[in-house]
């Protein structure tokens, strides 16, 4: 009886020891992927910073007053208040880059334009994550999988690297946009008492006094003509810095007062991150089986299809701000469906990857 108990205790200790060493190997494998993976893609990260800086500057220009972007940018950079221009803040600039486009309807007179900033930012992230997993497998000739102890651990390490890369990419984008927002008015978008007020007045009122004073100081006569016109018509509607419905309301019809903090976070960051993570994990598995070039081509094709069809089965719709349910009126494109579909994509992709790795002949 004692021998039987001693045998069971030894088996239990051996099992715990094996699990302990398996955990150590898994931790070392994850650390290897994080360190070596970032070193192998450092030039791509430099390209990511340049791409994001370019589109952030494009967002600043696109969100400025039409026809006077150079003057407006100069005044904002000097810390001056610009009449009629509201500070978009981080949400405004990020919304400009990730807005995508409304649902597309084919018509003879309709004009179609690809949402280039959204497509480029999403596409570059796919390009950033496509080569390292398959390249590491090709360089080691399968020895890295053998040293990992279990093949699934090797795939898990690559999945952790993909997740950290997606998170780092969006953190870099947010930091880049925040720098532009600080240089052009502040981090928060102007709304309510913080942004410009839509003032309506009767004939003879002095609603244009602040704007007229600014025009006299700069030698411009455009605001004076606007004031004369408003007095002639009997009413005026202007935007004055310091009070307004805000940039997001005027541009997209979004009232931040109607959205909670979690809804704002999920719409601007949560859903795009989940979509990118699901697509990158699917691309990870496809790159191991089909090669990086073909997997990148297929994933980009699937992402581009989202531009033409506003279907919840196309994940790209969930990362476009203008396709969100509170703007597009399509109830299926909501966070709950996004979470469910992205989880299904990620789990399905990793399960297929584990099966493929388990059956792959490494030698």
mmCIF file of C-alpha atoms in Angstrom:
data_model
loop_
_atom_site.group_PDB
_atom_site.id
_atom_site.type_symbol
_atom_site.label_atom_id
_atom_site.label_comp_id
_atom_site.label_asym_id
_atom_site.label_seq_id
_atom_site.Cartn_x
_atom_site.Cartn_y
_atom_site.Cartn_z
ATOM 1 C CA UNK A 1 0.000 0.000 0.000
ATOM 2 C CA UNK A 2 2.814 2.378 0.899
ATOM 3 C CA UNK A 3 4.597 1.619 -2.381
ATOM 4 C CA UNK A 4 1.408 2.454 -4.288
ATOM 5 C CA UNK A 5 1.078 5.788 -2.463
ATOM 6 C CA UNK A 6 4.759 6.574 -3.039
ATOM 7 C CA UNK A 7 4.337 5.806 -6.751
ATOM 8 C CA UNK A 8 1.357 8.148 -7.004
ATOM 9 C CA UNK A 9 3.212 10.948 -5.191
ATOM 10 C CA UNK A 10 6.216 10.543 -7.492
ATOM 11 C CA UNK A 11 3.967 10.725 -10.555
ATOM 12 C CA UNK A 12 2.313 13.839 -9.147
ATOM 13 C CA UNK A 13 5.687 15.487 -8.511
ATOM 14 C CA UNK A 14 6.904 14.545 -11.969
ATOM 15 C CA UNK A 15 3.740 15.973 -13.518
ATOM 16 C CA UNK A 16 4.158 19.245 -11.632
ATOM 17 C CA UNK A 17 7.826 19.379 -12.638
ATOM 18 C CA UNK A 18 6.974 18.838 -16.298
ATOM 19 C CA UNK A 19 4.339 21.575 -16.193
ATOM 20 C CA UNK A 20 6.805 23.904 -14.491
ATOM 21 C CA UNK A 21 9.472 23.386 -17.133
ATOM 22 C CA UNK A 22 6.842 23.605 -19.897
ATOM 23 C CA UNK A 23 5.786 26.976 -18.491
ATOM 24 C CA UNK A 24 9.406 28.139 -18.431
ATOM 25 C CA UNK A 25 9.905 27.037 -22.048
ATOM 26 C CA UNK A 26 6.703 28.785 -23.111
ATOM 27 C CA UNK A 27 7.744 32.003 -21.354
ATOM 28 C CA UNK A 28 11.162 31.910 -22.989
ATOM 29 C CA UNK A 29 9.549 31.219 -26.361
ATOM 30 C CA UNK A 30 7.198 34.201 -26.020
ATOM 31 C CA UNK A 31 10.087 36.433 -24.960
ATOM 32 C CA UNK A 32 12.125 35.209 -27.939
ATOM 33 C CA UNK A 33 9.287 36.060 -30.328
ATOM 34 C CA UNK A 34 8.768 39.510 -28.815
ATOM 35 C CA UNK A 35 12.463 40.426 -28.891
ATOM 36 C CA UNK A 36 13.557 38.826 -32.133
ATOM 37 C CA UNK A 37 10.277 39.587 -33.882
ATOM 38 C CA UNK A 38 10.590 43.324 -33.228
ATOM 39 C CA UNK A 39 14.255 43.323 -34.217
ATOM 40 C CA UNK A 40 13.461 41.633 -37.517
ATOM 41 C CA UNK A 41 10.723 44.171 -38.321
ATOM 42 C CA UNK A 42 12.401 47.355 -37.072
ATOM 43 C CA UNK A 43 12.644 48.843 -40.575
ATOM 44 C CA UNK A 44 8.951 48.179 -41.093
ATOM 45 C CA UNK A 45 8.236 49.984 -37.809
ATOM 46 C CA UNK A 46 10.142 52.980 -39.112
ATOM 47 C CA UNK A 47 7.973 52.871 -42.217
ATOM 48 C CA UNK A 48 4.873 52.616 -40.011
ATOM 49 C CA UNK A 49 5.886 55.767 -38.132
ATOM 50 C CA UNK A 50 6.408 57.657 -41.411
ATOM 51 C CA UNK A 51 3.090 56.453 -42.870
ATOM 52 C CA UNK A 52 1.196 57.428 -39.741
ATOM 53 C CA UNK A 53 2.888 60.838 -39.570
ATOM 54 C CA UNK A 54 1.959 61.495 -43.205
ATOM 55 C CA UNK A 55 -1.688 60.629 -42.680
ATOM 56 C CA UNK A 56 -1.813 62.568 -39.394
ATOM 57 C CA UNK A 57 -0.663 65.692 -41.253
ATOM 58 C CA UNK A 58 -3.275 64.904 -43.908
ATOM 59 C CA UNK A 59 -5.895 64.722 -41.141
ATOM 60 C CA UNK A 60 -4.840 68.131 -39.806
ATOM 61 C CA UNK A 61 -5.169 69.646 -43.265
ATOM 62 C CA UNK A 62 -8.446 67.844 -43.980
ATOM 63 C CA UNK A 63 -10.007 69.015 -40.711
ATOM 64 C CA UNK A 64 -8.945 72.646 -41.133
ATOM 65 C CA UNK A 65 -10.897 75.479 -42.743
ATOM 66 C CA UNK A 66 -11.262 74.811 -46.490
ATOM 67 C CA UNK A 67 -9.233 77.113 -48.691
ATOM 68 C CA UNK A 68 -7.039 78.473 -45.921
ATOM 69 C CA UNK A 69 -5.259 75.446 -44.544
ATOM 70 C CA UNK A 70 -1.798 77.028 -44.567
ATOM 71 C CA UNK A 71 -2.881 80.168 -42.727
ATOM 72 C CA UNK A 72 -5.026 78.246 -40.291
ATOM 73 C CA UNK A 73 -2.255 75.791 -39.473
ATOM 74 C CA UNK A 74 0.150 78.648 -38.867
ATOM 75 C CA UNK A 75 -2.255 80.451 -36.543
ATOM 76 C CA UNK A 76 -3.080 77.248 -34.654
ATOM 77 C CA UNK A 77 0.596 76.358 -34.282
ATOM 78 C CA UNK A 78 1.186 79.824 -32.802
ATOM 79 C CA UNK A 79 -1.575 79.209 -30.251
ATOM 80 C CA UNK A 80 -3.977 81.778 -31.735
ATOM 81 C CA UNK A 81 -7.727 81.342 -31.807
ATOM 82 C CA UNK A 82 -9.031 80.961 -35.370
ATOM 83 C CA UNK A 83 -12.608 82.182 -35.936
ATOM 84 C CA UNK A 84 -14.846 79.535 -37.484
ATOM 85 C CA UNK A 85 -12.359 76.707 -36.870
ATOM 86 C CA UNK A 86 -12.870 74.207 -34.077
ATOM 87 C CA UNK A 87 -10.121 72.027 -32.642
ATOM 88 C CA UNK A 88 -10.879 68.416 -33.700
ATOM 89 C CA UNK A 89 -8.766 66.894 -30.941
ATOM 90 C CA UNK A 90 -7.619 63.275 -30.914
ATOM 91 C CA UNK A 91 -11.124 61.948 -31.622
ATOM 92 C CA UNK A 92 -11.559 64.269 -34.593
ATOM 93 C CA UNK A 93 -8.246 63.438 -36.248
ATOM 94 C CA UNK A 94 -8.523 59.719 -35.503
ATOM 95 C CA UNK A 95 -12.084 59.778 -36.821
ATOM 96 C CA UNK A 96 -10.857 61.399 -40.037
ATOM 97 C CA UNK A 97 -8.315 58.608 -40.565
ATOM 98 C CA UNK A 98 -10.608 55.728 -39.615
ATOM 99 C CA UNK A 99 -13.903 57.082 -40.949
ATOM 100 C CA UNK A 100 -13.887 54.866 -44.033
ATOM 101 C CA UNK A 101 -16.899 55.686 -46.167
ATOM 102 C CA UNK A 102 -20.692 55.334 -45.957
ATOM 103 C CA UNK A 103 -22.410 52.357 -47.523
ATOM 104 C CA UNK A 104 -21.777 52.365 -51.260
ATOM 105 C CA UNK A 105 -24.674 52.206 -53.720
ATOM 106 C CA UNK A 106 -23.949 51.703 -57.397
ATOM 107 C CA UNK A 107 -25.475 54.412 -59.600
ATOM 108 C CA UNK A 108 -24.728 56.139 -62.901
ATOM 109 C CA UNK A 109 -24.142 59.517 -61.278
ATOM 110 C CA UNK A 110 -22.584 58.248 -58.071
ATOM 111 C CA UNK A 111 -18.921 59.022 -57.457
ATOM 112 C CA UNK A 112 -16.827 56.337 -55.822
ATOM 113 C CA UNK A 113 -13.556 57.024 -54.011
ATOM 114 C CA UNK A 114 -11.580 54.530 -51.988
ATOM 115 C CA UNK A 115 -11.071 55.560 -48.330
ATOM 116 C CA UNK A 116 -7.309 55.733 -48.785
ATOM 117 C CA UNK A 117 -6.242 56.626 -45.187
ATOM 118 C CA UNK A 118 -8.329 53.823 -43.683
ATOM 119 C CA UNK A 119 -7.237 51.271 -46.273
ATOM 120 C CA UNK A 120 -3.551 52.235 -46.085
ATOM 121 C CA UNK A 121 -3.417 52.177 -42.282
ATOM 122 C CA UNK A 122 -5.122 48.777 -42.139
ATOM 123 C CA UNK A 123 -3.092 47.419 -45.047
ATOM 124 C CA UNK A 124 0.258 48.479 -43.612
ATOM 125 C CA UNK A 125 -0.506 46.663 -40.357
ATOM 126 C CA UNK A 126 -1.135 43.491 -42.359
ATOM 127 C CA UNK A 127 2.171 44.062 -44.159
ATOM 128 C CA UNK A 128 3.906 44.597 -40.804
ATOM 129 C CA UNK A 129 2.817 41.225 -39.401
ATOM 130 C CA UNK A 130 2.912 38.984 -42.474
ATOM 131 C CA UNK A 131 6.563 37.978 -42.863
ATOM 132 C CA UNK A 132 8.065 37.171 -39.444
ATOM 133 C CA UNK A 133 6.192 33.934 -38.488
ATOM 134 C CA UNK A 134 6.715 32.218 -41.852
ATOM 135 C CA UNK A 135 10.256 33.609 -42.072
ATOM 136 C CA UNK A 136 11.161 32.240 -38.644
ATOM 137 C CA UNK A 137 9.865 28.811 -39.629
ATOM 138 C CA UNK A 138 11.839 28.877 -42.890
ATOM 139 C CA UNK A 139 15.072 30.029 -41.202
ATOM 140 C CA UNK A 140 15.018 27.434 -38.427
ATOM 141 C CA UNK A 141 13.847 24.620 -40.692
ATOM 142 C CA UNK A 142 11.437 23.432 -37.990
ATOM 143 C CA UNK A 143 14.088 23.217 -35.254
ATOM 144 C CA UNK A 144 12.462 26.098 -33.351
ATOM 145 C CA UNK A 145 9.245 24.077 -33.144
ATOM 146 C CA UNK A 146 11.146 21.024 -31.908
ATOM 147 C CA UNK A 147 12.971 23.069 -29.250
ATOM 148 C CA UNK A 148 9.652 24.551 -28.126
ATOM 149 C CA UNK A 149 8.640 21.136 -26.829
ATOM 150 C CA UNK A 150 5.078 21.382 -28.085
ATOM 151 C CA UNK A 151 4.176 22.651 -31.530
ATOM 152 C CA UNK A 152 1.182 24.574 -30.247
ATOM 153 C CA UNK A 153 3.499 26.588 -27.998
ATOM 154 C CA UNK A 154 5.428 27.772 -31.054
ATOM 155 C CA UNK A 155 2.185 28.946 -32.674
ATOM 156 C CA UNK A 156 1.060 30.550 -29.400
ATOM 157 C CA UNK A 157 4.274 32.578 -29.228
ATOM 158 C CA UNK A 158 3.700 33.897 -32.742
ATOM 159 C CA UNK A 159 0.098 34.761 -31.874
ATOM 160 C CA UNK A 160 1.260 36.725 -28.811
ATOM 161 C CA UNK A 161 3.737 38.615 -31.005
ATOM 162 C CA UNK A 162 0.940 39.447 -33.481
ATOM 163 C CA UNK A 163 -1.291 40.710 -30.654
ATOM 164 C CA UNK A 164 1.469 42.907 -29.202
ATOM 165 C CA UNK A 165 2.271 44.251 -32.681
ATOM 166 C CA UNK A 166 -1.369 45.212 -33.292
ATOM 167 C CA UNK A 167 -1.575 46.931 -29.893
ATOM 168 C CA UNK A 168 1.729 48.764 -30.458
ATOM 169 C CA UNK A 169 0.631 49.898 -33.920
ATOM 170 C CA UNK A 170 -2.540 51.536 -32.599
ATOM 171 C CA UNK A 171 -0.686 53.051 -29.640
ATOM 172 C CA UNK A 172 1.791 54.601 -32.083
ATOM 173 C CA UNK A 173 -1.085 55.924 -34.200
ATOM 174 C CA UNK A 174 -2.775 57.439 -31.139
ATOM 175 C CA UNK A 175 0.482 59.046 -29.997
ATOM 176 C CA UNK A 176 1.092 60.512 -33.464
ATOM 177 C CA UNK A 177 -2.419 61.939 -33.632
ATOM 178 C CA UNK A 178 -2.112 63.274 -30.067
ATOM 179 C CA UNK A 179 1.022 65.227 -31.006
ATOM 180 C CA UNK A 180 -0.842 66.820 -33.923
ATOM 181 C CA UNK A 181 -3.812 67.576 -31.666
ATOM 182 C CA UNK A 182 -1.601 69.275 -29.066
ATOM 183 C CA UNK A 183 -0.042 71.412 -31.802
ATOM 184 C CA UNK A 184 -3.424 72.492 -33.190
ATOM 185 C CA UNK A 185 -5.671 73.244 -30.247
ATOM 186 C CA UNK A 186 -5.717 70.480 -27.641
ATOM 187 C CA UNK A 187 -6.371 66.793 -27.080
ATOM 188 C CA UNK A 188 -10.115 67.047 -26.523
ATOM 189 C CA UNK A 189 -12.481 67.970 -29.382
ATOM 190 C CA UNK A 190 -14.283 71.273 -28.916
ATOM 191 C CA UNK A 191 -17.858 70.656 -27.897
ATOM 192 C CA UNK A 192 -20.381 72.301 -25.611
ATOM 193 C CA UNK A 193 -18.598 75.033 -23.681
ATOM 194 C CA UNK A 194 -15.227 73.956 -25.062
ATOM 195 C CA UNK A 195 -15.851 74.323 -28.738
ATOM 196 C CA UNK A 196 -17.604 77.035 -30.968
ATOM 197 C CA UNK A 197 -21.162 78.214 -30.452
ATOM 198 C CA UNK A 198 -23.717 78.460 -33.194
ATOM 199 C CA UNK A 199 -25.077 81.976 -32.617
ATOM 200 C CA UNK A 200 -28.290 83.161 -34.202
ATOM 201 C CA UNK A 201 -29.192 86.840 -34.066
ATOM 202 C CA UNK A 202 -31.675 89.309 -35.534
ATOM 203 C CA UNK A 203 -30.854 92.213 -37.818
ATOM 204 C CA UNK A 204 -28.674 94.825 -36.218
ATOM 205 C CA UNK A 205 -27.189 92.548 -33.550
ATOM 206 C CA UNK A 206 -23.452 92.545 -32.889
ATOM 207 C CA UNK A 207 -22.870 88.798 -33.281
ATOM 208 C CA UNK A 208 -20.041 89.419 -35.716
ATOM 209 C CA UNK A 209 -18.109 91.771 -33.478
ATOM 210 C CA UNK A 210 -15.427 89.275 -32.511
ATOM 211 C CA UNK A 211 -14.977 88.100 -36.072
ATOM 212 C CA UNK A 212 -14.953 91.657 -37.442
ATOM 213 C CA UNK A 213 -12.274 92.677 -34.939
ATOM 214 C CA UNK A 214 -10.156 89.737 -36.072
ATOM 215 C CA UNK A 215 -10.588 90.693 -39.706
ATOM 216 C CA UNK A 216 -9.595 94.330 -38.994
ATOM 217 C CA UNK A 217 -6.473 93.107 -37.198
ATOM 218 C CA UNK A 218 -5.442 90.910 -40.095
ATOM 219 C CA UNK A 219 -6.465 93.296 -42.837
ATOM 220 C CA UNK A 220 -9.106 90.899 -44.229
ATOM 221 C CA UNK A 221 -12.490 92.082 -45.420
ATOM 222 C CA UNK A 222 -14.201 88.730 -45.803
ATOM 223 C CA UNK A 223 -15.772 88.672 -42.336
ATOM 224 C CA UNK A 224 -17.064 92.254 -42.782
ATOM 225 C CA UNK A 225 -18.887 91.220 -45.917
ATOM 226 C CA UNK A 226 -20.366 88.299 -44.009
ATOM 227 C CA UNK A 227 -21.546 90.649 -41.280
ATOM 228 C CA UNK A 228 -23.171 92.992 -43.824
ATOM 229 C CA UNK A 229 -24.873 90.056 -45.470
ATOM 230 C CA UNK A 230 -26.215 88.727 -42.173
ATOM 231 C CA UNK A 231 -27.620 92.153 -41.265
ATOM 232 C CA UNK A 232 -29.275 92.393 -44.657
ATOM 233 C CA UNK A 233 -30.972 89.012 -44.384
ATOM 234 C CA UNK A 234 -32.027 89.519 -40.781
ATOM 235 C CA UNK A 235 -30.307 86.516 -39.213
ATOM 236 C CA UNK A 236 -26.850 84.994 -38.924
ATOM 237 C CA UNK A 237 -25.449 81.641 -37.989
ATOM 238 C CA UNK A 238 -21.762 81.627 -37.154
ATOM 239 C CA UNK A 239 -19.252 79.545 -35.274
ATOM 240 C CA UNK A 240 -17.225 81.227 -32.624
ATOM 241 C CA UNK A 241 -14.346 79.541 -30.807
ATOM 242 C CA UNK A 242 -15.201 78.797 -27.230
ATOM 243 C CA UNK A 243 -18.806 77.685 -27.749
ATOM 244 C CA UNK A 244 -20.360 75.307 -30.311
ATOM 245 C CA UNK A 245 -21.865 71.963 -30.973
ATOM 246 C CA UNK A 246 -18.348 70.885 -31.797
ATOM 247 C CA UNK A 247 -16.243 69.540 -34.624
ATOM 248 C CA UNK A 248 -17.580 65.972 -34.490
ATOM 249 C CA UNK A 249 -21.183 67.183 -34.530
ATOM 250 C CA UNK A 250 -20.641 69.547 -37.450
ATOM 251 C CA UNK A 251 -18.626 67.068 -39.533
ATOM 252 C CA UNK A 252 -20.114 63.676 -38.749
ATOM 253 C CA UNK A 253 -23.299 64.417 -36.813
ATOM 254 C CA UNK A 254 -21.859 62.778 -33.687
ATOM 255 C CA UNK A 255 -22.954 64.238 -30.356
ATOM 256 C CA UNK A 256 -20.473 63.058 -27.741
ATOM 257 C CA UNK A 257 -22.981 63.886 -25.012
ATOM 258 C CA UNK A 258 -25.148 61.023 -26.276
ATOM 259 C CA UNK A 259 -22.258 58.539 -26.215
ATOM 260 C CA UNK A 260 -20.782 57.145 -23.036
ATOM 261 C CA UNK A 261 -17.060 56.921 -22.405
ATOM 262 C CA UNK A 262 -17.031 53.187 -23.108
ATOM 263 C CA UNK A 263 -18.959 53.667 -26.362
ATOM 264 C CA UNK A 264 -16.440 56.257 -27.527
ATOM 265 C CA UNK A 265 -13.503 54.001 -26.619
ATOM 266 C CA UNK A 266 -15.027 50.965 -28.313
ATOM 267 C CA UNK A 267 -15.975 52.849 -31.497
ATOM 268 C CA UNK A 268 -12.670 54.686 -31.973
ATOM 269 C CA UNK A 269 -10.258 52.049 -30.626
ATOM 270 C CA UNK A 270 -11.909 48.812 -29.488
ATOM 271 C CA UNK A 271 -13.527 47.684 -32.719
ATOM 272 C CA UNK A 272 -10.634 48.645 -35.035
ATOM 273 C CA UNK A 273 -8.170 46.809 -32.769
ATOM 274 C CA UNK A 274 -10.351 43.688 -32.612
ATOM 275 C CA UNK A 275 -10.808 43.636 -36.387
ATOM 276 C CA UNK A 276 -7.081 44.100 -37.029
ATOM 277 C CA UNK A 277 -6.202 41.383 -34.515
ATOM 278 C CA UNK A 278 -8.606 38.876 -36.081
ATOM 279 C CA UNK A 279 -7.365 39.603 -39.610
ATOM 280 C CA UNK A 280 -3.690 39.425 -38.590
ATOM 281 C CA UNK A 281 -4.188 36.086 -36.797
ATOM 282 C CA UNK A 282 -5.979 34.669 -39.841
ATOM 283 C CA UNK A 283 -3.158 35.973 -42.015
ATOM 284 C CA UNK A 284 -0.613 34.365 -39.655
ATOM 285 C CA UNK A 285 -2.062 30.907 -40.249
ATOM 286 C CA UNK A 286 -2.500 31.524 -43.978
ATOM 287 C CA UNK A 287 1.111 32.687 -44.310
ATOM 288 C CA UNK A 288 2.393 29.434 -42.784
ATOM 289 C CA UNK A 289 0.393 27.335 -45.241
ATOM 290 C CA UNK A 290 0.334 29.518 -48.385
ATOM 291 C CA UNK A 291 3.308 31.854 -47.978
ATOM 292 C CA UNK A 292 3.451 35.537 -46.949
ATOM 293 C CA UNK A 293 2.807 37.059 -50.402
ATOM 294 C CA UNK A 294 -0.352 35.102 -51.213
ATOM 295 C CA UNK A 295 -1.760 35.428 -47.699
ATOM 296 C CA UNK A 296 -1.240 39.214 -47.759
ATOM 297 C CA UNK A 297 -2.958 39.434 -51.152
ATOM 298 C CA UNK A 298 -5.959 37.409 -49.957
ATOM 299 C CA UNK A 299 -6.348 39.350 -46.697
ATOM 300 C CA UNK A 300 -6.123 42.716 -48.475
ATOM 301 C CA UNK A 301 -8.715 41.544 -50.987
ATOM 302 C CA UNK A 302 -11.069 40.548 -48.174
ATOM 303 C CA UNK A 303 -10.489 43.888 -46.437
ATOM 304 C CA UNK A 304 -11.139 45.860 -49.643
ATOM 305 C CA UNK A 305 -14.411 43.987 -50.175
ATOM 306 C CA UNK A 306 -15.692 45.703 -47.015
ATOM 307 C CA UNK A 307 -15.632 49.018 -48.860
ATOM 308 C CA UNK A 308 -18.209 47.804 -51.399
ATOM 309 C CA UNK A 309 -20.560 45.807 -49.173
ATOM 310 C CA UNK A 310 -21.798 46.920 -45.745
ATOM 311 C CA UNK A 311 -22.173 43.375 -44.464
ATOM 312 C CA UNK A 312 -21.378 42.276 -40.909
ATOM 313 C CA UNK A 313 -19.710 39.178 -42.381
ATOM 314 C CA UNK A 314 -17.000 41.465 -43.776
ATOM 315 C CA UNK A 315 -15.008 42.460 -40.689
ATOM 316 C CA UNK A 316 -13.652 45.671 -42.214
ATOM 317 C CA UNK A 317 -17.061 47.308 -41.779
ATOM 318 C CA UNK A 318 -16.671 47.221 -38.005
ATOM 319 C CA UNK A 319 -13.456 49.286 -38.166
ATOM 320 C CA UNK A 320 -15.013 52.124 -40.224
ATOM 321 C CA UNK A 321 -16.460 54.917 -38.111
ATOM 322 C CA UNK A 322 -19.092 55.821 -40.726
ATOM 323 C CA UNK A 323 -20.355 52.224 -40.804
ATOM 324 C CA UNK A 324 -21.015 52.120 -37.040
ATOM 325 C CA UNK A 325 -24.625 51.439 -36.105
ATOM 326 C CA UNK A 326 -25.157 54.852 -34.461
ATOM 327 C CA UNK A 327 -24.152 56.608 -37.719
ATOM 328 C CA UNK A 328 -25.123 54.234 -40.519
ATOM 329 C CA UNK A 329 -28.355 52.960 -38.986
ATOM 330 C CA UNK A 330 -27.313 49.348 -39.695
ATOM 331 C CA UNK A 331 -28.016 47.540 -36.387
ATOM 332 C CA UNK A 332 -25.920 44.491 -37.339
ATOM 333 C CA UNK A 333 -22.697 46.540 -37.373
ATOM 334 C CA UNK A 334 -22.419 46.890 -33.598
ATOM 335 C CA UNK A 335 -19.836 46.048 -30.972
ATOM 336 C CA UNK A 336 -21.552 42.860 -29.824
ATOM 337 C CA UNK A 337 -21.461 41.342 -33.307
ATOM 338 C CA UNK A 338 -17.914 42.629 -33.788
ATOM 339 C CA UNK A 339 -16.747 40.921 -30.589
ATOM 340 C CA UNK A 340 -18.482 37.655 -31.483
ATOM 341 C CA UNK A 341 -17.239 37.501 -35.085
ATOM 342 C CA UNK A 342 -13.672 38.559 -34.257
ATOM 343 C CA UNK A 343 -13.496 35.946 -31.486
ATOM 344 C CA UNK A 344 -14.814 33.302 -33.900
ATOM 345 C CA UNK A 345 -12.257 34.316 -36.542
ATOM 346 C CA UNK A 346 -9.364 34.292 -34.057
ATOM 347 C CA UNK A 347 -10.259 30.986 -32.388
ATOM 348 C CA UNK A 348 -10.987 29.346 -35.735
ATOM 349 C CA UNK A 349 -7.734 30.552 -37.268
ATOM 350 C CA UNK A 350 -5.609 29.421 -34.311
ATOM 351 C CA UNK A 351 -7.376 26.042 -34.199
ATOM 352 C CA UNK A 352 -6.676 25.464 -37.880
ATOM 353 C CA UNK A 353 -3.100 26.611 -37.324
ATOM 354 C CA UNK A 354 -2.641 24.138 -34.453
ATOM 355 C CA UNK A 355 -3.935 21.296 -36.636
ATOM 356 C CA UNK A 356 -1.666 22.319 -39.528
ATOM 357 C CA UNK A 357 1.417 22.614 -37.279
ATOM 358 C CA UNK A 358 0.651 19.251 -35.688
ATOM 359 C CA UNK A 359 0.538 17.488 -39.056
ATOM 360 C CA UNK A 360 3.386 19.344 -40.754
ATOM 361 C CA UNK A 361 6.392 17.235 -41.698
ATOM 362 C CA UNK A 362 9.307 19.284 -40.413
ATOM 363 C CA UNK A 363 12.155 17.159 -41.788
#
